[in-house]
C-alpha atoms as one frame of an Amber mdcrd trajectory, in Angstrom:
protein
  -0.098  -0.288  -0.058   1.554   3.602  -0.773   3.076   5.071   2.215   3.214
   2.385   4.388   6.826   2.485   4.400   7.863   6.017   5.053  10.556   7.741
   2.638  12.267  11.077   2.872  10.110  13.871   1.627   6.998  11.569   2.427
   3.853  13.686   4.337   1.424  11.943   6.670  -0.997  13.070   8.968   0.031
  11.605  12.065  -1.791  11.215  15.509  -0.327  12.216  18.716  -0.532   8.645
  19.908   1.588   7.421  16.719   4.827   8.844  18.271   6.872   8.195  20.968
   6.621  11.855  22.124   2.875  12.433  21.932   1.890  15.870  21.081   0.155
  18.649  23.026  -2.043  19.276  19.591  -4.608  16.511  20.142  -5.704  15.738
  16.616  -3.408  14.541  13.632  -1.082  17.038  12.224   1.014  16.936   9.124
   4.271  15.764   9.269   7.023  15.133   6.862   9.494  11.837   7.091  13.026
  13.349   7.274  14.910  10.544   8.194  13.568   6.816   7.650  16.022   5.400
  10.127  16.024   1.421   8.382  18.511   0.008  10.923  15.576   0.708  13.791
  12.532  -1.675  13.345  10.399   0.836  15.248  10.646   4.471  14.278  11.059
   6.869  11.202  11.946  10.953  12.027   9.651  13.557  11.175   9.093  16.920
  11.343   6.159  18.449  12.184   4.141  21.561   9.883   2.328  23.903  12.287
  -0.449  26.344  11.287  -0.386  28.165  14.263   2.199  31.274  14.501   5.617
  30.498  13.520   8.494  31.931  14.396  11.848  33.227  12.306  13.449  29.601
  12.352  10.319  28.068  10.933  10.072  27.743   7.219   6.832  29.131   5.275
   4.731  26.529   3.900   1.919  27.796   1.755  -1.525  25.843   1.510  -1.403
  23.156  -1.407  -4.099  21.095  -1.784  -2.235  18.576  -3.982   0.105  17.689
  -0.770  -3.094  17.601   1.666  -1.981  21.056   3.194  -5.344  23.110   3.423
  -3.858  25.820   5.432  -1.122  28.118   5.175   1.556  27.146   7.711   5.349
  26.463   8.557   7.501  23.533   8.722   9.279  23.446  12.129  12.216  21.722
  13.696  10.800  22.661  17.127   8.118  19.622  16.687  10.585  16.581  15.704
   8.791  13.585  16.442   9.764   9.841  16.408   6.902   8.217  14.529   6.022
   4.638  15.285   6.744   2.160  12.228   3.783  -0.228  12.828   1.078   2.641
  12.582   2.839   3.988   9.149   0.126   4.038   6.358  -2.788   3.475   8.867
  -5.971   6.175   7.945  -6.682   6.698  11.804  -3.288   7.001  13.049  -0.566
   8.055  10.216  -2.466   8.534   7.135  -0.316   8.990   4.111  -0.756  12.301
   1.992   1.778  12.896  -0.540   5.313  13.167  -1.264   7.376  16.410  -1.277
   9.365  16.911  -4.860  11.700  19.223  -5.612  12.478  21.676  -5.399   9.988
  21.745  -2.215  11.844  18.381  -1.090  15.249  20.032  -0.727  14.044  23.233
   0.940  12.642  21.145   3.778  15.506  18.891   4.188  17.432  21.919   4.369
  15.414  23.670   6.866  15.613  20.316   8.885  19.471  19.904   8.322  19.998
  23.489   9.209  18.953  22.843  13.188  21.384  23.213  16.114  21.049  20.282
  18.188  21.573  20.475  21.703
């Protein structure tokens, strides 16, 4: 089934309970796969997209219905999540929406790689 195996650039609508960290946001939110973690049988890494106020570090993300993004927002590494592979592709927990293509994929990945991990 498409989207059942997360690849870099895949967008999913991820429920907070499908992540290790959970989320203060009570309903599913768009997240993009930024690292597949093929040697880890349990999780892949995702960067969240928010539609609340972004900050100067966030990447502007206009609405794009072809990607399942119905509102303007921001891709933000402030909300990195570990998504459980067992739920990937499940319509309730981690529903596949679309895959980013260039040049947007490159911009999103460059944004992710620009973060300063503690």
